Short mmCIF file of C-alpha atoms in Angstrom, two decimals:
data_model
loop_
_atom_site.label_atom_id
_atom_site.label_comp_id
_atom_site.label_asym_id
_atom_site.label_seq_id
_atom_site.Cartn_x
_atom_site.Cartn_y
_atom_site.Cartn_z
CA MET U 1 0.06 0.02 0.03
CA SER U 2 1.41 3.33 -1.00
CA LYS U 3 1.94 5.94 1.71
CA THR U 4 0.26 9.28 1.50
CA THR U 5 2.37 11.78 3.28
CA SER U 6 2.45 15.58 2.95
CA PRO U 7 4.99 17.90 4.24
CA SER U 8 4.67 18.48 7.92
CA PRO U 9 3.10 21.92 8.59
CA VAL U 10 3.84 24.35 11.34
CA PHE U 11 0.53 24.60 13.20
CA ASP U 12 -0.70 27.01 15.87
CA VAL U 13 -1.84 25.96 19.29
CA SER U 14 -4.44 28.03 21.04
CA HIS U 15 -6.72 28.10 24.10
CA ARG U 16 -9.52 27.31 21.68
CA SER U 17 -7.81 24.18 20.25
CA VAL U 18 -7.15 22.89 23.67
CA LEU U 19 -10.69 23.46 24.86
CA ALA U 20 -12.11 21.92 21.63
CA ILE U 21 -10.90 18.57 22.95
CA ALA U 22 -10.94 19.09 26.69
CA VAL U 23 -14.48 20.31 27.05
CA PRO U 24 -16.21 17.50 25.07
CA MET U 25 -14.15 14.87 26.79
CA THR U 26 -14.83 16.39 30.27
CA LEU U 27 -18.54 16.33 29.42
CA GLY U 28 -18.04 12.67 28.01
CA PHE U 29 -16.69 11.45 31.38
CA VAL U 30 -19.67 12.90 33.32
CA PRO U 31 -22.36 10.20 32.36
CA THR U 32 -20.23 7.41 33.76
CA PRO U 33 -21.17 7.88 37.42
CA LEU U 34 -24.72 8.55 36.28
CA LEU U 35 -24.71 5.18 34.64
CA GLY U 36 -23.59 3.45 37.83
CA LEU U 37 -26.31 5.33 39.78
CA THR U 38 -28.91 4.27 37.28
CA ASP U 39 -27.93 0.56 37.47
CA THR U 40 -27.95 0.74 41.29
CA ALA U 41 -31.33 2.41 41.35
CA VAL U 42 -32.78 -0.22 38.95
CA ILE U 43 -31.71 -3.06 41.20
CA GLY U 44 -32.49 -1.14 44.28
CA ARG U 45 -36.10 -0.91 43.25
CA THR U 46 -36.40 -4.74 42.92
CA GLY U 47 -35.94 -4.94 46.76
CA GLU U 48 -33.34 -7.63 46.52
CA ALA U 49 -30.37 -6.70 48.77
CA ALA U 50 -28.39 -9.73 47.53
CA ALA U 51 -28.76 -8.56 43.89
CA LEU U 52 -27.60 -5.02 44.92
CA ALA U 53 -24.57 -6.34 46.64
CA GLY U 54 -23.82 -8.65 43.70
CA LEU U 55 -24.03 -5.72 41.29
CA ALA U 56 -21.64 -3.67 43.32
CA ILE U 57 -19.11 -6.60 43.38
CA ALA U 58 -19.40 -7.35 39.69
CA ALA U 59 -19.17 -3.58 38.73
CA ALA U 60 -16.05 -3.21 40.90
CA LEU U 61 -14.45 -6.15 39.07
CA PHE U 62 -15.14 -4.75 35.64
CA ASP U 63 -14.07 -1.25 36.61
CA LEU U 64 -10.71 -2.75 37.70
CA LEU U 65 -10.44 -4.96 34.57
CA PHE U 66 -11.28 -2.36 31.89
CA SER U 67 -9.52 0.56 33.54
CA SER U 68 -6.36 -1.55 33.30
CA LEU U 69 -6.87 -1.86 29.73
CA ASN U 70 -7.60 1.78 28.97
CA PHE U 71 -4.14 2.06 27.61
CA LEU U 72 -5.63 0.96 24.30
CA ARG U 73 -7.48 4.30 24.08
CA ALA U 74 -4.37 6.44 25.16
CA SER U 75 -1.81 4.63 22.82
CA THR U 76 -4.25 4.91 19.88
CA THR U 77 -4.68 8.69 20.50
CA ALA U 78 -0.94 9.22 20.74
CA LEU U 79 0.13 7.30 17.71
CA ILE U 80 -2.69 8.64 15.45
CA ALA U 81 -2.00 12.25 16.45
CA GLN U 82 1.64 11.71 15.54
CA ALA U 83 0.70 10.38 12.14
CA GLU U 84 -1.74 13.12 11.90
CA GLY U 85 1.04 15.60 12.49
CA ARG U 86 3.19 13.98 9.81
CA ARG U 87 0.05 14.15 7.42
CA ASP U 88 0.58 10.34 6.98
CA SER U 89 -3.00 9.20 6.27
CA ALA U 90 -1.98 5.71 5.54
CA GLU U 91 -0.43 5.28 8.98
CA VAL U 92 -3.38 6.98 10.58
CA PHE U 93 -5.52 4.02 9.47
CA ALA U 94 -2.79 1.47 9.97
CA VAL U 95 -2.65 2.53 13.69
CA PHE U 96 -6.43 2.21 13.95
CA TRP U 97 -6.55 -1.29 12.56
CA ARG U 98 -3.53 -2.51 14.47
CA SER U 99 -5.20 -1.03 17.72
CA MET U 100 -8.57 -2.52 16.76
CA ALA U 101 -7.01 -6.05 16.23
CA LEU U 102 -5.32 -5.77 19.62
CA SER U 103 -8.51 -4.69 21.21
CA VAL U 104 -10.61 -7.53 19.74
CA GLY U 105 -7.78 -10.02 20.62
CA PHE U 106 -7.77 -8.78 24.28
CA GLY U 107 -11.58 -9.05 24.32
CA LEU U 108 -11.62 -12.59 23.15
CA LEU U 109 -8.92 -13.48 25.63
CA ILE U 110 -11.18 -11.99 28.33
CA LEU U 111 -13.96 -14.20 27.05
CA ALA U 112 -11.81 -17.34 27.03
CA LEU U 113 -10.75 -16.71 30.65
CA SER U 114 -14.14 -15.80 31.83
CA PRO U 115 -14.58 -18.90 34.11
CA LEU U 116 -11.26 -18.11 35.76
CA ILE U 117 -12.31 -14.39 36.06
CA ILE U 118 -15.58 -15.20 37.67
CA GLY U 119 -14.26 -17.79 40.05
CA THR U 120 -11.14 -15.86 41.19
CA GLY U 121 -12.90 -12.51 41.27
CA LEU U 122 -15.84 -13.61 43.44
CA SER U 123 -13.51 -15.46 45.69
CA LEU U 124 -11.27 -12.35 46.12
CA MET U 125 -14.21 -10.19 46.83
CA GLY U 126 -15.64 -12.66 49.41
CA ALA U 127 -18.99 -13.17 47.56
CA GLU U 128 -21.10 -16.13 48.71
CA GLY U 129 -24.54 -17.55 48.35
CA ALA U 130 -27.15 -15.30 46.71
CA VAL U 131 -24.69 -12.43 46.35
CA ALA U 132 -22.18 -14.62 44.54
CA GLU U 133 -25.06 -15.91 42.30
CA ALA U 134 -26.18 -12.43 41.45
CA ALA U 135 -22.70 -11.16 40.65
CA ALA U 136 -22.06 -14.25 38.52
CA THR U 137 -25.26 -13.63 36.53
CA TYR U 138 -24.04 -10.10 35.73
CA ILE U 139 -20.53 -11.09 34.87
CA VAL U 140 -21.60 -13.98 32.56
CA ILE U 141 -23.62 -11.59 30.50
CA ARG U 142 -21.48 -8.45 30.73
CA ILE U 143 -18.25 -10.17 29.75
CA VAL U 144 -19.81 -10.82 26.35
CA ALA U 145 -19.27 -7.25 25.64
CA GLY U 146 -15.61 -7.32 26.33
CA PRO U 147 -14.34 -7.09 22.69
CA LEU U 148 -17.03 -4.40 22.08
CA THR U 149 -15.87 -2.38 25.16
CA LEU U 150 -12.27 -2.49 24.00
CA SER U 151 -13.16 -1.69 20.50
CA ASN U 152 -14.85 1.38 21.77
CA PHE U 153 -11.56 2.30 23.51
CA THR U 154 -9.84 2.15 19.94
CA LEU U 155 -12.69 4.18 18.36
CA LEU U 156 -12.50 6.88 20.93
CA GLY U 157 -8.65 6.95 20.63
CA PHE U 158 -9.05 7.31 16.88
CA VAL U 159 -11.37 10.26 16.85
CA LEU U 160 -9.45 11.97 19.63
CA GLY U 161 -6.13 11.37 17.90
CA ARG U 162 -7.65 13.19 14.92
CA GLY U 163 -8.77 16.06 17.14
CA MET U 164 -12.51 15.24 16.92
CA GLY U 165 -13.58 15.83 20.49
CA SER U 166 -17.05 16.47 19.62
CA VAL U 167 -17.34 13.04 17.87
CA GLY U 168 -15.84 11.47 20.92
CA LEU U 169 -18.46 13.09 23.08
CA ALA U 170 -21.30 11.96 20.90
CA LEU U 171 -20.08 8.38 21.02
CA GLN U 172 -19.79 8.50 24.74
CA ILE U 173 -23.33 9.99 25.09
CA LEU U 174 -24.70 7.33 22.72
CA LEU U 175 -22.99 4.45 24.60
CA ASN U 176 -24.20 5.69 28.04
CA GLY U 177 -27.54 6.90 26.94
CA VAL U 178 -28.46 3.50 25.21
CA ASN U 179 -27.06 1.76 28.26
CA ILE U 180 -29.11 3.68 30.70
CA VAL U 181 -32.36 3.38 28.72
CA MET U 182 -31.92 -0.41 28.11
CA SER U 183 -31.01 -1.08 31.71
CA ILE U 184 -34.25 0.61 32.88
CA THR U 185 -36.31 -1.12 30.14
CA LEU U 186 -34.99 -4.64 30.62
CA GLY U 187 -34.19 -4.37 34.26
CA LEU U 188 -37.47 -2.82 35.50
CA VAL U 189 -40.18 -2.85 32.72
CA TYR U 190 -39.50 -6.40 31.70
CA GLY U 191 -38.50 -7.46 35.19
CA TRP U 192 -35.11 -9.03 34.13
CA GLY U 193 -33.42 -7.56 37.18
CA ILE U 194 -29.66 -7.82 37.29
CA ALA U 195 -29.55 -9.69 33.99
CA GLY U 196 -31.41 -6.83 32.32
CA VAL U 197 -28.90 -4.37 33.66
CA ALA U 198 -26.12 -6.53 32.26
CA TRP U 199 -27.72 -6.82 28.81
CA GLY U 200 -28.26 -3.01 28.79
CA THR U 201 -24.55 -2.63 29.04
CA VAL U 202 -23.90 -5.01 26.24
CA ILE U 203 -26.43 -3.27 23.91
CA GLY U 204 -25.00 0.20 24.79
CA GLU U 205 -21.36 -1.07 23.83
CA ALA U 206 -22.62 -2.60 20.63
CA ALA U 207 -24.56 0.59 19.60
CA ALA U 208 -21.41 2.64 20.18
CA VAL U 209 -19.30 0.21 18.07
CA LEU U 210 -21.75 0.22 15.18
CA ALA U 211 -22.13 3.96 15.30
CA GLY U 212 -18.28 4.42 15.50
CA MET U 213 -17.59 2.23 12.60
CA ALA U 214 -20.25 3.63 10.49
CA PHE U 215 -18.81 7.16 11.16
CA VAL U 216 -15.27 6.05 10.18
CA PHE U 217 -16.45 4.55 6.91
CA TRP U 218 -18.93 7.35 6.23
CA ARG U 219 -16.22 10.02 6.83
CA TYR U 220 -13.30 8.38 5.11
CA GLY U 221 -14.83 5.70 2.66
CA SER U 222 -12.41 3.29 1.00
CA SER U 223 -9.37 5.08 2.68
CA ALA U 224 -10.40 3.43 5.90
CA LEU U 225 -10.32 -0.06 4.57
CA PRO U 226 -7.83 -2.34 6.35
CA HIS U 227 -4.94 -4.14 4.51
CA LEU U 228 -2.86 -7.13 5.55
CA SER U 229 0.29 -5.08 5.51
CA MET U 230 -1.07 -2.89 8.34
CA LEU U 231 -1.00 -5.94 10.67
CA THR U 232 2.33 -7.50 9.54
CA ASP U 233 4.64 -4.60 10.08
CA ALA U 234 6.72 -5.95 12.83
CA ALA U 235 8.41 -2.82 13.87
CA LYS U 236 5.11 -0.86 14.11
CA LEU U 237 3.61 -3.68 16.13
CA LYS U 238 6.55 -3.66 18.41
CA ASP U 239 6.23 0.06 19.00
CA LEU U 240 2.55 -0.43 19.70
CA PHE U 241 3.16 -3.21 22.30
CA ARG U 242 5.89 -1.25 23.91
CA LEU U 243 3.73 1.85 24.33
CA ASN U 244 0.77 -0.30 25.68
CA ARG U 245 3.05 -2.24 28.06
CA ASP U 246 4.50 1.03 29.60
CA ILE U 247 1.13 2.60 30.05
CA LEU U 248 -0.22 -0.61 31.61
CA ILE U 249 2.74 -0.70 34.14
CA ARG U 250 1.94 2.88 34.98
CA THR U 251 -1.75 2.08 35.44
CA PHE U 252 -1.01 -0.84 37.67
CA ALA U 253 1.22 1.30 39.86
CA LEU U 254 -1.34 4.05 40.13
CA THR U 255 -3.99 1.38 41.08
CA THR U 256 -1.70 -0.01 43.71
CA ALA U 257 -1.33 3.33 45.33
CA PHE U 258 -5.15 3.71 45.74
CA ILE U 259 -5.51 0.05 46.89
CA VAL U 260 -2.90 0.76 49.62
CA MET U 261 -4.86 3.77 50.66
CA THR U 262 -8.07 1.77 50.92
CA ARG U 263 -6.41 -1.13 52.65
CA ILE U 264 -4.66 1.03 55.27
CA GLY U 265 -7.80 3.12 55.64
CA ALA U 266 -9.80 -0.01 56.61
CA SER U 267 -7.41 -0.64 59.45
CA PHE U 268 -8.65 2.61 61.12
CA GLY U 269 -12.15 1.32 61.30
CA ALA U 270 -15.36 1.32 59.24
CA VAL U 271 -16.17 4.93 59.82
CA THR U 272 -12.77 6.31 58.74
CA LEU U 273 -12.87 3.99 55.83
CA ALA U 274 -16.29 5.29 54.73
CA ALA U 275 -15.26 8.83 55.30
CA ASN U 276 -12.21 8.28 53.02
CA ALA U 277 -14.40 6.68 50.44
CA VAL U 278 -16.74 9.74 50.49
CA LEU U 279 -13.70 12.17 50.19
CA MET U 280 -12.29 10.31 47.26
CA ASN U 281 -15.28 11.51 45.22
CA PHE U 282 -13.75 15.00 45.42
CA PHE U 283 -10.67 13.75 43.67
CA MET U 284 -12.80 11.78 41.06
CA ILE U 285 -14.83 15.11 40.31
CA ALA U 286 -11.58 17.01 39.76
CA GLY U 287 -10.36 14.17 37.69
CA PHE U 288 -13.08 14.62 35.13
CA TYR U 289 -11.81 18.02 33.95
CA LEU U 290 -8.20 17.42 34.67
CA ASP U 291 -8.39 14.24 32.46
CA GLY U 292 -10.07 16.39 29.74
CA ILE U 293 -7.08 18.69 29.70
CA ALA U 294 -4.66 15.71 29.69
CA THR U 295 -6.51 14.27 26.71
CA ALA U 296 -6.04 17.57 24.90
CA ALA U 297 -2.37 17.45 25.84
CA GLU U 298 -2.12 13.95 24.40
CA GLN U 299 -3.55 14.91 21.07
CA ILE U 300 -1.82 18.26 20.55
CA THR U 301 1.74 17.20 21.71
CA GLY U 302 1.44 13.98 19.67
CA GLN U 303 0.59 16.13 16.55
CA ALA U 304 3.48 18.38 17.36
CA VAL U 305 5.91 15.50 17.53
CA GLY U 306 4.59 14.12 14.27
CA ALA U 307 5.02 17.54 12.65
CA HIS U 308 8.42 17.93 14.35
CA CYS U 309 7.34 21.41 15.63
CA ARG U 310 8.97 22.21 18.97
CA LYS U 311 7.30 25.64 19.20
CA ALA U 312 3.81 23.96 18.91
CA PHE U 313 4.80 21.36 21.52
CA VAL U 314 6.04 23.89 24.06
CA LYS U 315 3.04 26.12 23.52
CA ALA U 316 0.66 23.18 24.10
CA VAL U 317 2.49 22.28 27.39
CA LYS U 318 2.13 25.91 28.45
CA ILE U 319 -1.57 26.28 27.72
CA THR U 320 -2.57 22.99 29.06
CA GLY U 321 -0.48 23.62 32.15
CA LEU U 322 -2.20 27.00 32.64
CA TRP U 323 -5.77 25.43 32.33
CA SER U 324 -4.80 22.62 34.73
CA LEU U 325 -3.45 25.01 37.38
CA GLY U 326 -6.40 27.35 37.01
CA LEU U 327 -9.08 24.74 37.28
CA ALA U 328 -7.17 23.03 40.23
CA LEU U 329 -7.18 26.35 42.06
CA LEU U 330 -10.80 26.91 41.41
CA SER U 331 -11.46 23.28 42.69
CA VAL U 332 -9.60 23.70 45.88
CA ALA U 333 -11.64 26.97 46.65
CA PHE U 334 -14.90 25.34 45.61
CA PHE U 335 -14.28 22.12 47.66
CA LEU U 336 -13.23 24.12 50.74
CA GLY U 337 -16.25 26.40 50.44
CA PHE U 338 -18.87 23.80 49.72
CA GLY U 339 -17.34 20.50 50.72
CA VAL U 340 -19.26 20.23 53.95
CA ALA U 341 -22.59 20.45 52.07
CA ILE U 342 -21.42 18.06 49.50
CA ILE U 343 -20.31 15.50 52.12
CA GLY U 344 -23.93 16.05 53.74
CA PHE U 345 -25.37 15.27 50.38
CA ILE U 346 -23.36 12.08 49.83
CA THR U 347 -23.95 10.57 53.32
CA THR U 348 -26.56 11.00 56.10
CA THR U 349 -24.60 9.07 58.64
CA ALA U 350 -23.50 11.53 61.34
CA ASP U 351 -20.24 10.02 62.43
CA VAL U 352 -19.13 9.47 58.79
CA ARG U 353 -19.92 13.16 58.09
CA ALA U 354 -18.03 14.31 61.00
CA GLU U 355 -14.95 12.17 60.03
CA ALA U 356 -14.99 13.30 56.46
CA VAL U 357 -15.18 16.98 57.35
CA ARG U 358 -12.16 16.39 59.60
CA TYR U 359 -10.05 15.31 56.54
CA LEU U 360 -11.76 17.54 53.95
CA PRO U 361 -8.77 19.93 53.36
CA TYR U 362 -6.59 17.03 52.33
CA ALA U 363 -9.14 15.85 49.81
CA ALA U 364 -9.65 19.31 48.45
CA LEU U 365 -6.01 19.70 47.92
CA THR U 366 -5.73 16.67 45.75
CA ALA U 367 -7.04 18.68 42.68
CA LEU U 368 -4.01 20.90 43.02
CA THR U 369 -1.40 18.39 43.91
CA GLY U 370 -2.67 16.08 41.06
CA ALA U 371 -3.06 18.74 38.35
CA LEU U 372 0.60 18.57 37.15
CA ALA U 373 0.54 14.78 37.22
CA PHE U 374 -2.55 14.59 34.98
CA GLN U 375 -1.17 17.18 32.49
CA MET U 376 2.26 15.56 32.31
CA ASP U 377 0.77 12.12 31.87
CA GLY U 378 -1.00 13.55 28.79
CA VAL U 379 2.20 15.23 27.50
CA PHE U 380 4.32 12.12 27.90
CA ILE U 381 1.78 9.73 26.38
CA GLY U 382 1.20 12.02 23.45
CA ALA U 383 4.95 12.31 22.84
CA THR U 384 5.17 8.49 23.36
CA TRP U 385 7.84 9.00 26.04
CA SER U 386 6.21 6.01 27.77
CA ALA U 387 9.39 4.51 29.23
CA ALA U 388 10.13 7.77 31.16
CA MET U 389 6.56 8.06 32.28
CA ARG U 390 6.69 4.30 33.51
CA ASN U 391 9.95 4.90 35.42
CA MET U 392 8.78 8.10 37.07
CA MET U 393 5.52 6.37 38.10
CA ILE U 394 7.52 3.56 39.68
CA LEU U 395 9.67 6.17 41.57
CA SER U 396 6.58 7.98 42.77
CA LEU U 397 5.07 4.71 44.02
CA ALA U 398 8.19 3.99 45.97
CA GLY U 399 8.22 7.41 47.45
CA TYR U 400 4.52 7.15 48.25
CA LEU U 401 5.02 3.71 50.15
CA ALA U 402 7.95 5.27 52.02
CA CYS U 403 5.80 8.23 53.10
CA VAL U 404 2.99 5.79 54.05
CA ALA U 405 5.46 3.77 56.13
CA LEU U 406 6.78 6.85 57.86
CA LEU U 407 3.73 9.12 58.28
CA VAL U 408 0.95 6.67 59.06
CA PRO U 409 2.33 5.35 62.30
CA LEU U 410 2.90 8.92 63.42
CA MET U 411 -0.10 10.69 62.20
CA GLY U 412 -2.75 7.94 61.43
CA ASN U 413 -5.26 8.85 58.75
CA HIS U 414 -3.84 12.46 58.52
CA GLY U 415 -0.42 10.79 57.47
CA LEU U 416 -2.36 8.70 54.96
CA TRP U 417 -3.82 11.67 53.22
CA ILE U 418 -0.59 13.68 53.32
CA ALA U 419 1.13 10.66 51.66
CA LEU U 420 -1.36 10.63 48.95
CA ASN U 421 -0.90 14.25 48.26
CA LEU U 422 2.81 13.91 48.24
CA PHE U 423 2.45 10.98 45.85
CA LEU U 424 0.32 13.01 43.32
CA ALA U 425 2.73 16.02 43.64
CA LEU U 426 5.83 13.74 43.06
CA ARG U 427 4.32 12.24 39.99
CA GLY U 428 4.04 15.50 38.29
CA LEU U 429 7.28 17.03 39.54
CA LEU U 430 9.37 13.93 38.46
CA LEU U 431 7.80 13.96 34.96
CA LEU U 432 8.37 17.80 34.72
CA SER U 433 12.10 17.20 35.60
CA ARG U 434 12.39 15.00 32.57
CA LEU U 435 10.66 17.34 30.18
CA ARG U 436 13.52 19.45 29.02
CA SER U 437 15.85 16.47 28.33
CA LYS U 438 13.18 14.61 26.46
CA LEU U 439 12.31 17.68 24.34
CA ASP U 440 15.98 18.03 23.38
CA GLN U 441 16.17 14.34 22.36
CA THR U 442 12.97 14.55 20.30
CA PHE U 443 13.52 17.86 18.63
CA THR U 444 17.13 17.79 17.68
CA ASP U 445 16.91 21.21 15.95
CA SER U 446 14.91 24.24 16.87
CA GLN U 447 11.55 24.81 15.08
#
């Protein structure tokens, strides 16, 4: 297949170009907790406590499984953005089909391992009796959508890599919207209960895949057709696997940090554990728009690397950094001002409320301490500096564990929250410390 490549242009980066990606993706992340709330409400109205507990366990297992595989979205965005920057249209679609093949392959592997996933997952979560039966019912159905879920990761990565934030938003709204409607219809109207909620998810994923593929072929026609050569380029496949491996290791390290926090928080008793869980919602809320800025950083820095335009890269770093910092400062002020009311809305338990208010300043601060980490992750993924990102994450995790070991015995839950904030700050600062040297390696001359 002939390669269609045009001279790499010098392109401008503006606040508008950053927000054109960041705003739609922030809005796209918002329906996710709404979906979880809907599923919980549907099962809650059946009056079956075991089904509700089973849903919570099954949802937690799938969150862990698929969040670990979200590297498929990130790597696709980065590599397509770089090909877009080079104006290499053939490589844009080659990356898409290589990533799609990898997504489907992982999805089929998940299906093949489903008996092991069900047995091991339920055992680790301590599910028994009716709770285990309900969770298994959900998992057996939901896991059918594995290849579809991962294909949607690739489709989202494709449109984001091409700078189509509004299309990404539309696909996310379609996926979650269909999911919510079908979960209510099948779970409540038809009385399928937890099975109906699971099938609603499968149908939502299928609708998004069909719409995404239809868009690709409608927009690009025969140019989007796959060719065998796309899947047999050993060097390109190696680059894709390397990038995905490094992002996966980074994700596991990040997950480990939060698991450690939960596990140690549990040792302080049920009230403190519940209070910490309530407060982590503040970090999750801030993560919606910080992740949106990070996604914009991925696309624009990736395009700048492809175009070999250092000026555009540096400008992208400055603008996304400015937005991350500004939004983080606003978040801290908002959470400190309205945090007590938000805590009261989330929980009605008096002792949990009081405990959460006690540690509220630490939770509010996570938006600020995490802002640079989110942004730098986006920059390093977009530039495909994945080895450096992986190594800095491992160093950050080591620093976090050291802080936990030192501060928790001295300060209890205060020490745990301080360690988390230090971990978030360390991630961003370590990545920032590598930025100049990586820039000089990537851009060997001044553009």
